[in-house]
PDB file of C-alpha atoms in Angstrom:
ATOM      1  CA  MET A 693      92.001  71.746 110.136  1.00 54.00           C
ATOM      2  CA  ASN A 694      92.209  72.962 106.473  1.00 68.00           C
ATOM      3  CA  ASN A 695      93.426  70.418 103.989  1.00 89.00           C
ATOM      4  CA  LEU A 696      96.010  71.350 101.348  1.00 93.00           C
ATOM      5  CA  HIS A 697      94.227  69.520  98.588  1.00 94.00           C
ATOM      6  CA  GLU A 698      90.835  71.282  99.509  1.00 96.00           C
ATOM      7  CA  ILE A 699      92.527  74.769  99.761  1.00 97.00           C
ATOM      8  CA  LEU A 700      94.054  74.366  96.357  1.00 97.00           C
ATOM      9  CA  SER A 701      90.874  72.962  94.801  1.00 97.00           C
ATOM     10  CA  PHE A 702      88.831  75.851  95.991  1.00 97.00           C
ATOM     11  CA  HIS A 703      91.377  78.394  95.001  1.00 98.00           C
ATOM     12  CA  TYR A 704      91.524  76.923  91.585  1.00 98.00           C
ATOM     13  CA  VAL A 705      87.837  77.364  91.146  1.00 97.00           C
ATOM     14  CA  TYR A 706      87.433  80.721  93.096  1.00 97.00           C
ATOM     15  CA  PRO A 707      90.542  82.486  93.942  1.00 96.00           C
ATOM     16  CA  LEU A 708      89.668  84.360  97.067  1.00 96.00           C
ATOM     17  CA  PRO A 709      92.086  86.713  98.757  1.00 96.00           C
ATOM     18  CA  LEU A 710      93.098  85.531 102.260  1.00 97.00           C
ATOM     19  CA  ASN A 711      90.829  88.002 104.163  1.00 96.00           C
ATOM     20  CA  LYS A 712      87.654  86.670 102.410  1.00 96.00           C
ATOM     21  CA  PHE A 713      88.793  83.030 102.644  1.00 97.00           C
ATOM     22  CA  GLN A 714      88.987  83.554 106.145  1.00 96.00           C
ATOM     23  CA  ILE A 715      85.592  84.870 106.459  1.00 96.00           C
ATOM     24  CA  LEU A 716      84.483  81.747 104.806  1.00 97.00           C
ATOM     25  CA  MET A 717      86.512  79.424 107.139  1.00 96.00           C
ATOM     26  CA  LYS A 718      85.045  81.338 110.156  1.00 96.00           C
ATOM     27  CA  SER A 719      81.542  80.549 108.969  1.00 96.00           C
ATOM     28  CA  ILE A 720      81.987  76.796 107.946  1.00 96.00           C
ATOM     29  CA  GLU A 721      84.843  76.095 110.289  1.00 93.00           C
ATOM     30  CA  SER A 722      86.997  73.819 107.766  1.00 93.00           C
ATOM     31  CA  THR A 723      87.649  73.287 104.110  1.00 94.00           C
ATOM     32  CA  ARG A 724      86.127  69.829 104.734  1.00 94.00           C
ATOM     33  CA  ASN A 725      82.871  71.317 105.158  1.00 95.00           C
ATOM     34  CA  ILE A 726      82.794  73.242 101.790  1.00 96.00           C
ATOM     35  CA  ILE A 727      81.339  70.366  99.862  1.00 94.00           C
ATOM     36  CA  GLU A 728      78.319  70.246 102.357  1.00 94.00           C
ATOM     37  CA  THR A 729      77.660  74.007 102.205  1.00 96.00           C
ATOM     38  CA  SER A 730      74.427  74.847 100.324  1.00 96.00           C
ATOM     39  CA  PRO A 731      74.736  77.348  97.443  1.00 97.00           C
ATOM     40  CA  LEU A 732      72.316  79.742  99.466  1.00 97.00           C
ATOM     41  CA  VAL A 733      74.735  79.710 102.493  1.00 97.00           C
ATOM     42  CA  LEU A 734      77.804  80.065 100.476  1.00 97.00           C
ATOM     43  CA  ALA A 735      76.254  82.963  98.404  1.00 97.00           C
ATOM     44  CA  LYS A 736      75.334  84.752 101.741  1.00 97.00           C
ATOM     45  CA  ILE A 737      78.832  84.252 103.108  1.00 96.00           C
ATOM     46  CA  LEU A 738      80.727  85.438  99.876  1.00 95.00           C
ATOM     47  CA  SER A 739      78.056  88.160  98.951  1.00 96.00           C
ATOM     48  CA  ILE A 740      77.575  86.619  95.546  1.00 96.00           C
ATOM     49  CA  SER A 741      74.441  85.253  93.678  1.00 97.00           C
ATOM     50  CA  THR A 742      73.070  81.934  94.503  1.00 97.00           C
ATOM     51  CA  ASN A 743      73.486  80.901  90.892  1.00 97.00           C
ATOM     52  CA  HIS A 744      77.204  81.831  91.116  1.00 97.00           C
ATOM     53  CA  ALA A 745      77.653  79.937  94.472  1.00 97.00           C
ATOM     54  CA  ARG A 746      76.009  76.884  92.730  1.00 97.00           C
ATOM     55  CA  THR A 747      78.316  77.103  89.895  1.00 97.00           C
ATOM     56  CA  ILE A 748      81.434  77.305  92.333  1.00 97.00           C
ATOM     57  CA  LEU A 749      80.283  74.271  94.259  1.00 97.00           C
ATOM     58  CA  LYS A 750      79.696  72.285  91.114  1.00 97.00           C
ATOM     59  CA  ASN A 751      83.095  73.077  89.713  1.00 97.00           C
ATOM     60  CA  TYR A 752      84.747  72.546  93.163  1.00 97.00           C
ATOM     61  CA  GLN A 753      83.269  68.877  93.217  1.00 96.00           C
ATOM     62  CA  GLN A 754      84.825  68.254  89.937  1.00 96.00           C
ATOM     63  CA  VAL A 755      88.375  69.730  90.583  1.00 97.00           C
ATOM     64  CA  LEU A 756      88.389  67.679  93.923  1.00 95.00           C
ATOM     65  CA  ASP A 757      88.714  64.529  91.796  1.00 94.00           C
ATOM     66  CA  ILE A 758      91.916  65.865  90.358  1.00 95.00           C
ATOM     67  CA  ASN A 759      95.233  65.746  92.381  1.00 94.00           C
ATOM     68  CA  LEU A 760      96.447  69.420  91.887  1.00 95.00           C
ATOM     69  CA  VAL A 761      99.521  69.062  93.753  1.00 93.00           C
ATOM     70  CA  ASP A 762     100.810  66.266  91.232  1.00 95.00           C
ATOM     71  CA  VAL A 763      99.554  68.434  88.413  1.00 96.00           C
ATOM     72  CA  TYR A 764     101.487  71.419  89.580  1.00 97.00           C
ATOM     73  CA  HIS A 765     104.448  69.463  90.150  1.00 95.00           C
ATOM     74  CA  SER A 766     104.497  67.930  86.652  1.00 96.00           C
ATOM     75  CA  SER A 767     104.578  71.548  85.418  1.00 96.00           C
ATOM     76  CA  SER A 768     107.289  72.579  87.920  1.00 97.00           C
ATOM     77  CA  ILE A 769     104.722  74.780  89.781  1.00 98.00           C
ATOM     78  CA  LYS A 770     105.063  75.046  93.532  1.00 97.00           C
ATOM     79  CA  ALA A 771     101.879  76.057  95.482  1.00 97.00           C
ATOM     80  CA  ILE A 772     102.599  77.932  98.507  1.00 98.00           C
ATOM     81  CA  THR A 773      99.444  78.363 100.909  1.00 97.00           C
ATOM     82  CA  PHE A 774      99.181  81.124 103.469  1.00 97.00           C
ATOM     83  CA  ASN A 775     100.302  78.722 106.120  1.00 94.00           C
ATOM     84  CA  SER A 776     103.308  77.440 104.501  1.00 95.00           C
ATOM     85  CA  GLU A 777     106.920  78.132 105.864  1.00 95.00           C
ATOM     86  CA  PHE A 778     107.816  79.751 102.570  1.00 97.00           C
ATOM     87  CA  TYR A 779     104.803  82.193 102.694  1.00 98.00           C
ATOM     88  CA  PRO A 780     106.348  85.716 103.254  1.00 97.00           C
ATOM     89  CA  GLU A 781     105.184  86.752 106.750  1.00 95.00           C
ATOM     90  CA  SER A 782     105.154  90.445 105.471  1.00 95.00           C
ATOM     91  CA  LEU A 783     102.111  89.729 103.202  1.00 96.00           C
ATOM     92  CA  HIS A 784      99.870  89.111 106.141  1.00 95.00           C
ATOM     93  CA  ASP A 785     100.177  92.867 106.702  1.00 92.00           C
ATOM     94  CA  LEU A 786      98.108  93.606 103.602  1.00 92.00           C
ATOM     95  CA  LEU A 787      94.484  94.053 103.689  1.00 91.00           C
ATOM     96  CA  ASP A 788      93.958  91.258 101.008  1.00 94.00           C
ATOM     97  CA  PRO A 789      96.834  88.898 101.145  1.00 97.00           C
ATOM     98  CA  PRO A 790      96.970  85.978  98.543  1.00 97.00           C
ATOM     99  CA  THR A 791      95.524  82.782  99.831  1.00 98.00           C
ATOM    100  CA  VAL A 792      97.938  80.809  97.708  1.00 98.00           C
ATOM    101  CA  LEU A 793     101.190  81.810  95.780  1.00 98.00           C
ATOM    102  CA  TYR A 794     102.262  79.838  92.788  1.00 98.00           C
ATOM    103  CA  ALA A 795     105.969  79.714  92.128  1.00 98.00           C
ATOM    104  CA  LYS A 796     108.394  78.495  89.643  1.00 98.00           C
ATOM    105  CA  GLY A 797     112.076  78.227  90.660  1.00 98.00           C
ATOM    106  CA  ASP A 798     113.931  78.835  93.959  1.00 98.00           C
ATOM    107  CA  ILE A 799     111.289  79.250  96.533  1.00 98.00           C
ATOM    108  CA  SER A 800     113.968  79.653  99.230  1.00 97.00           C
ATOM    109  CA  LEU A 801     114.489  83.256  97.866  1.00 98.00           C
ATOM    110  CA  LEU A 802     111.029  84.193  99.718  1.00 98.00           C
ATOM    111  CA  THR A 803     112.805  83.313 103.016  1.00 96.00           C
ATOM    112  CA  GLN A 804     115.850  85.791 102.277  1.00 96.00           C
ATOM    113  CA  PRO A 805     115.373  88.639 104.811  1.00 94.00           C
ATOM    114  CA  LYS A 806     116.694  91.263 102.470  1.00 96.00           C
ATOM    115  CA  LYS A 807     114.743  92.167  99.349  1.00 97.00           C
ATOM    116  CA  ILE A 808     114.402  95.423  97.539  1.00 97.00           C
ATOM    117  CA  ALA A 809     112.099  96.087  94.642  1.00 96.00           C
ATOM    118  CA  ILE A 810     113.234  98.046  91.646  1.00 96.00           C
ATOM    119  CA  ILE A 811     110.380  99.418  89.626  1.00 93.00           C
ATOM    120  CA  GLY A 812     109.704 102.224  86.937  1.00 91.00           C
ATOM    121  CA  SER A 813     108.306 103.060  83.677  1.00 89.00           C
ATOM    122  CA  ARG A 814     107.481 100.692  80.983  1.00 91.00           C
ATOM    123  CA  LYS A 815     108.984 103.406  78.763  1.00 91.00           C
ATOM    124  CA  ALA A 816     112.191 103.625  80.628  1.00 90.00           C
ATOM    125  CA  THR A 817     115.125 105.253  78.850  1.00 91.00           C
ATOM    126  CA  ASN A 818     118.862 104.600  78.778  1.00 94.00           C
ATOM    127  CA  TYR A 819     118.971 106.737  81.921  1.00 93.00           C
ATOM    128  CA  SER A 820     117.466 103.834  83.932  1.00 95.00           C
ATOM    129  CA  SER A 821     119.991 101.490  82.500  1.00 95.00           C
ATOM    130  CA  LEU A 822     122.897 103.668  83.468  1.00 96.00           C
ATOM    131  CA  ALA A 823     121.423 104.222  86.960  1.00 96.00           C
ATOM    132  CA  LEU A 824     120.942 100.496  87.557  1.00 97.00           C
ATOM    133  CA  GLU A 825     124.675 100.019  86.701  1.00 97.00           C
ATOM    134  CA  TYR A 826     125.459 102.082  90.039  1.00 97.00           C
ATOM    135  CA  ILE A 827     122.634 100.851  92.068  1.00 98.00           C
ATOM    136  CA  ILE A 828     122.467  96.905  91.552  1.00 98.00           C
ATOM    137  CA  PRO A 829     126.132  95.956  91.945  1.00 98.00           C
ATOM    138  CA  PRO A 830     126.477  96.975  95.631  1.00 97.00           C
ATOM    139  CA  LEU A 831     122.948  95.357  96.488  1.00 97.00           C
ATOM    140  CA  VAL A 832     124.148  92.114  94.859  1.00 98.00           C
ATOM    141  CA  GLU A 833     127.379  92.310  96.972  1.00 97.00           C
ATOM    142  CA  GLN A 834     125.149  92.358 100.106  1.00 96.00           C
ATOM    143  CA  ASN A 835     123.027  89.434  98.846  1.00 96.00           C
ATOM    144  CA  ILE A 836     119.964  91.453  98.541  1.00 97.00           C
ATOM    145  CA  VAL A 837     117.315  89.912  96.362  1.00 98.00           C
ATOM    146  CA  ILE A 838     115.974  92.273  93.633  1.00 98.00           C
ATOM    147  CA  VAL A 839     112.224  92.095  93.151  1.00 98.00           C
ATOM    148  CA  SER A 840     110.270  93.407  90.155  1.00 97.00           C
ATOM    149  CA  GLY A 841     107.315  92.745  87.837  1.00 96.00           C
ATOM    150  CA  LEU A 842     108.739  91.492  84.521  1.00 97.00           C
ATOM    151  CA  ALA A 843     107.171  94.266  82.746  1.00 94.00           C
ATOM    152  CA  MET A 844     108.926  95.907  79.779  1.00 95.00           C
ATOM    153  CA  GLY A 845     111.176  98.973  80.606  1.00 94.00           C
ATOM    154  CA  ALA A 846     112.370  99.321  84.199  1.00 95.00           C
ATOM    155  CA  ASP A 847     111.280  95.903  85.313  1.00 96.00           C
ATOM    156  CA  SER A 848     113.098  93.976  82.601  1.00 97.00           C
ATOM    157  CA  LEU A 849     116.177  96.185  83.108  1.00 97.00           C
ATOM    158  CA  ALA A 850     116.240  95.411  86.731  1.00 98.00           C
ATOM    159  CA  HIS A 851     115.858  91.768  86.346  1.00 98.00           C
ATOM    160  CA  ARG A 852     118.710  91.518  83.616  1.00 98.00           C
ATOM    161  CA  ALA A 853     121.063  93.718  85.405  1.00 98.00           C
ATOM    162  CA  THR A 854     120.694  91.576  88.655  1.00 98.00           C
ATOM    163  CA  ILE A 855     121.542  88.400  86.600  1.00 98.00           C
ATOM    164  CA  GLN A 856     124.353  90.187  84.714  1.00 98.00           C
ATOM    165  CA  TYR A 857     125.912  90.980  88.017  1.00 98.00           C
ATOM    166  CA  GLY A 858     125.473  87.589  89.614  1.00 98.00           C
ATOM    167  CA  GLY A 859     122.519  88.427  91.927  1.00 98.00           C
ATOM    168  CA  LYS A 860     119.141  86.802  92.505  1.00 98.00           C
ATOM    169  CA  THR A 861     115.808  88.078  91.291  1.00 98.00           C
ATOM    170  CA  ILE A 862     112.136  87.565  91.844  1.00 98.00           C
ATOM    171  CA  ALA A 863     109.604  88.472  89.102  1.00 98.00           C
ATOM    172  CA  VAL A 864     105.963  88.807  90.243  1.00 98.00           C
ATOM    173  CA  LEU A 865     103.441  88.264  87.581  1.00 97.00           C
ATOM    174  CA  GLY A 866      99.875  89.582  86.911  1.00 95.00           C
ATOM    175  CA  HIS A 867      98.739  86.186  85.425  1.00 97.00           C
ATOM    176  CA  GLY A 868      98.873  82.496  85.681  1.00 97.00           C
ATOM    177  CA  PHE A 869     101.786  80.433  84.439  1.00 97.00           C
ATOM    178  CA  SER A 870      99.850  78.998  81.392  1.00 96.00           C
ATOM    179  CA  HIS A 871     100.302  82.590  79.854  1.00 95.00           C
ATOM    180  CA  LEU A 872     103.127  84.969  79.496  1.00 94.00           C
ATOM    181  CA  TYR A 873     103.073  88.799  79.387  1.00 94.00           C
ATOM    182  CA  PRO A 874     104.760  90.536  77.789  1.00 95.00           C
ATOM    183  CA  PRO A 875     105.663  87.819  75.138  1.00 95.00           C
ATOM    184  CA  GLU A 876     108.863  89.758  74.397  1.00 96.00           C
ATOM    185  CA  ASN A 877     110.207  88.617  77.855  1.00 96.00           C
ATOM    186  CA  LYS A 878     109.796  84.889  77.258  1.00 97.00           C
ATOM    187  CA  ALA A 879     113.564  84.233  77.385  1.00 98.00           C
ATOM    188  CA  LEU A 880     114.011  86.227  80.488  1.00 98.00           C
ATOM    189  CA  ALA A 881     111.042  84.516  82.068  1.00 98.00           C
ATOM    190  CA  CYS A 882     112.522  81.069  81.401  1.00 97.00           C
ATOM    191  CA  GLU A 883     115.822  82.239  82.823  1.00 98.00           C
ATOM    192  CA  ILE A 884     114.218  83.546  85.963  1.00 98.00           C
ATOM    193  CA  GLY A 885     111.914  80.404  86.421  1.00 98.00           C
ATOM    194  CA  GLU A 886     114.902  78.078  86.141  1.00 97.00           C
ATOM    195  CA  ASN A 887     117.582  79.938  88.141  1.00 98.00           C
ATOM    196  CA  HIS A 888     115.653  82.559  90.265  1.00 98.00           C
ATOM    197  CA  LEU A 889     112.013  82.808  90.966  1.00 98.00           C
ATOM    198  CA  LEU A 890     108.659  83.548  89.021  1.00 98.00           C
ATOM    199  CA  LEU A 891     105.877  84.336  91.421  1.00 98.00           C
ATOM    200  CA  THR A 892     102.060  84.863  91.119  1.00 98.00           C
ATOM    201  CA  GLU A 893      98.880  84.728  93.060  1.00 98.00           C
ATOM    202  CA  TYR A 894      96.846  83.423  90.115  1.00 97.00           C
ATOM    203  CA  PRO A 895      96.188  79.954  89.254  1.00 97.00           C
ATOM    204  CA  PRO A 896      97.848  78.710  85.997  1.00 97.00           C
ATOM    205  CA  TYR A 897      94.745  79.238  83.711  1.00 96.00           C
ATOM    206  CA  VAL A 898      94.141  82.848  84.761  1.00 96.00           C
ATOM    207  CA  GLY A 899      94.949  84.992  81.714  1.00 94.00           C
ATOM    208  CA  VAL A 900      96.128  88.731  81.518  1.00 88.00           C
ATOM    209  CA  GLN A 901      93.713  91.301  82.680  1.00 89.00           C
ATOM    210  CA  LYS A 902      94.645  95.142  83.100  1.00 85.00           C
ATOM    211  CA  TRP A 903      93.436  95.234  86.741  1.00 86.00           C
ATOM    212  CA  HIS A 904      95.642  92.172  87.614  1.00 88.00           C
ATOM    213  CA  PHE A 905      98.796  94.441  87.541  1.00 87.00           C
ATOM    214  CA  PRO A 906      97.785  96.964  90.300  1.00 84.00           C
ATOM    215  CA  MET A 907      97.076  93.664  92.354  1.00 89.00           C
ATOM    216  CA  ARG A 908     100.517  92.367  91.533  1.00 92.00           C
ATOM    217  CA  ASN A 909     102.066  95.516  92.556  1.00 92.00           C
ATOM    218  CA  ARG A 910     100.866  95.111  96.185  1.00 92.00           C
ATOM    219  CA  ILE A 911     102.843  91.707  96.288  1.00 95.00           C
ATOM    220  CA  ILE A 912     106.052  93.332  94.882  1.00 95.00           C
ATOM    221  CA  SER A 913     105.812  96.019  97.584  1.00 93.00           C
ATOM    222  CA  GLY A 914     104.603  93.468 100.175  1.00 94.00           C
ATOM    223  CA  ILE A 915     107.608  91.071  99.919  1.00 96.00           C
ATOM    224  CA  SER A 916     110.125  93.820  99.734  1.00 96.00           C
ATOM    225  CA  ASN A 917     111.879  95.800 102.523  1.00 94.00           C
ATOM    226  CA  ALA A 918     112.151  98.999 100.293  1.00 94.00           C
ATOM    227  CA  LEU A 919     111.505 100.287  96.881  1.00 94.00           C
ATOM    228  CA  VAL A 920     113.698 102.001  94.275  1.00 96.00           C
ATOM    229  CA  VAL A 921     112.035 103.831  91.509  1.00 94.00           C
ATOM    230  CA  THR A 922     114.213 104.800  88.489  1.00 94.00           C
ATOM    231  CA  GLU A 923     112.036 106.623  86.007  1.00 90.00           C
ATOM    232  CA  ALA A 924     108.234 107.329  86.129  1.00 87.00           C
ATOM    233  CA  SER A 925     105.815 109.799  84.546  1.00 83.00           C
ATOM    234  CA  LEU A 926     103.179 111.411  86.656  1.00 78.00           C
ATOM    235  CA  LYS A 927     100.416 108.905  85.611  1.00 74.00           C
ATOM    236  CA  SER A 928     102.696 105.898  85.916  1.00 69.00           C
ATOM    237  CA  GLY A 929     101.290 102.704  87.589  1.00 70.00           C
ATOM    238  CA  THR A 930     104.613 102.715  89.335  1.00 74.00           C
ATOM    239  CA  LEU A 931     103.056 105.325  91.645  1.00 72.00           C
ATOM    240  CA  ILE A 932     100.560 102.771  92.829  1.00 72.00           C
ATOM    241  CA  THR A 933     103.176 100.503  94.001  1.00 76.00           C
ATOM    242  CA  THR A 934     104.857 103.410  95.743  1.00 82.00           C
ATOM    243  CA  GLU A 935     101.517 104.172  97.485  1.00 78.00           C
ATOM    244  CA  HIS A 936     101.269 100.380  98.866  1.00 74.00           C
ATOM    245  CA  ALA A 937     104.969 100.747 100.231  1.00 78.00           C
ATOM    246  CA  LEU A 938     104.132 104.021 101.861  1.00 76.00           C
ATOM    247  CA  GLU A 939     101.000 102.698 103.493  1.00 77.00           C
ATOM    248  CA  HIS A 940     103.253  99.909 105.184  1.00 77.00           C
ATOM    249  CA  GLY A 941     105.996 102.248 106.251  1.00 80.00           C
ATOM    250  CA  LYS A 942     108.565 101.172 103.769  1.00 87.00           C
ATOM    251  CA  ASP A 943     111.303 103.492 102.471  1.00 90.00           C
ATOM    252  CA  ILE A 944     111.086 104.821  98.913  1.00 92.00           C
ATOM    253  CA  PHE A 945     114.382 105.593  97.097  1.00 95.00           C
ATOM    254  CA  VAL A 946     114.193 107.525  93.981  1.00 94.00           C
ATOM    255  CA  VAL A 947     116.736 108.327  91.260  1.00 94.00           C
ATOM    256  CA  PRO A 948     116.505 112.077  90.612  1.00 94.00           C
ATOM    257  CA  GLY A 949     115.829 112.839  86.794  1.00 89.00           C
ATOM    258  CA  PRO A 950     116.288 115.738  84.487  1.00 87.00           C
ATOM    259  CA  ILE A 951     113.457 118.281  85.025  1.00 86.00           C
ATOM    260  CA  LEU A 952     112.445 118.509  81.502  1.00 83.00           C
ATOM    261  CA  LYS A 953     111.926 114.852  80.890  1.00 88.00           C
ATOM    262  CA  GLU A 954     108.390 113.166  81.053  1.00 87.00           C
ATOM    263  CA  GLN A 955     109.836 110.074  82.535  1.00 86.00           C
ATOM    264  CA  SER A 956     111.187 112.253  85.552  1.00 87.00           C
ATOM    265  CA  LYS A 957     108.039 114.004  86.553  1.00 90.00           C
ATOM    266  CA  GLY A 958     106.666 111.144  88.646  1.00 87.00           C
ATOM    267  CA  THR A 959     110.040 110.415  90.262  1.00 89.00           C
ATOM    268  CA  ASN A 960     110.779 114.043  91.062  1.00 90.00           C
ATOM    269  CA  SER A 961     107.178 114.542  92.425  1.00 88.00           C
ATOM    270  CA  LEU A 962     108.007 111.531  94.826  1.00 88.00           C
ATOM    271  CA  LEU A 963     111.239 113.368  95.860  1.00 89.00           C
ATOM    272  CA  ARG A 964     109.211 116.585  96.717  1.00 88.00           C
ATOM    273  CA  GLU A 965     106.754 114.314  98.848  1.00 87.00           C
ATOM    274  CA  GLY A 966     109.700 113.047 100.837  1.00 88.00           C
ATOM    275  CA  ALA A 967     111.218 109.940  98.940  1.00 90.00           C
ATOM    276  CA  ILE A 968     114.880 109.618  99.628  1.00 93.00           C
ATOM    277  CA  PRO A 969     117.156 110.646  96.557  1.00 95.00           C
ATOM    278  CA  ILE A 970     119.685 108.103  95.773  1.00 95.00           C
ATOM    279  CA  TRP A 971     122.245 107.497  92.845  1.00 94.00           C
ATOM    280  CA  ASP A 972     124.181 104.398  93.890  1.00 95.00           C
ATOM    281  CA  GLY A 973     123.353 101.268  95.813  1.00 96.00           C
ATOM    282  CA  TYR A 974     125.648 102.036  98.732  1.00 96.00           C
ATOM    283  CA  GLN A 975     123.369 104.912  99.669  1.00 96.00           C
ATOM    284  CA  ILE A 976     120.440 102.425 100.121  1.00 95.00           C
ATOM    285  CA  ILE A 977     122.507 100.011 102.091  1.00 95.00           C
ATOM    286  CA  GLU A 978     123.670 102.917 104.375  1.00 94.00           C
ATOM    287  CA  GLU A 979     120.115 104.322 104.713  1.00 91.00           C
ATOM    288  CA  LEU A 980     118.598 100.916 105.707  1.00 87.00           C
ATOM    289  CA  LYS A 981     121.447 100.447 108.320  1.00 82.00           C
ATOM    290  CA  LEU A 982     120.188 103.493 110.043  1.00 65.00           C
ATOM    291  CA  PHE A 983     116.764 101.793 110.537  1.00 53.00           C
TER     292      PHE A 983
END
């Protein structure tokens, strides 16, 4: 039996994705045996150096003396492990699901059956704002939770429009809660953390790294029933998220864009590849009813 305190302590020291954590558990049977595992054995299981394994075990021993549940609670952070009732079942379909999710706000939003991600370019234009005026209100009427990534551009527009129209939104972060990126979205992040939901797979101390954002995108896709793309260039990171969604058989809805605009080249390319063109939220609702 795996102990919550031990799972959180090990994840704090070495945040393994669930597939690798399960390999570890299969080898040592339980979290209670981590402390008795030799650096040589741990190194072999995790395919890391013995010195690295030794450091992990040393740090783990130190963190075990701290009640992380209380520490997180004092910072309004809820730790949701892979076996929690609030952990989204759909994340288990990923190749590398997070072992722990860290949340601020209303974690009941994770149990809502209808969630749609709205994503797009960090350089989104007023065209995205106009499109969201037609897309978001019908979704809010159906109590659909809007998921995005708190980035500048389309993500911020989607979160703000959802709040404006009285809906609920989830922002998935690419860093721990001791950091905030981008800093321009501090007020928006506070609003979401108090009345909606901020979500991350990273322990609080983990800072902003470029490679975290593609990892974050798989969670945005993983917890959502479908994706909406407003604007995206051909080299946009948005297309990484759509690839995750397509791999798991999810619908991709795309706002067609003017053929001469750079921010429409990625979206129009998605349409050519079979994405579903939409220009209001009612189309999304009708399309999802068909399936």
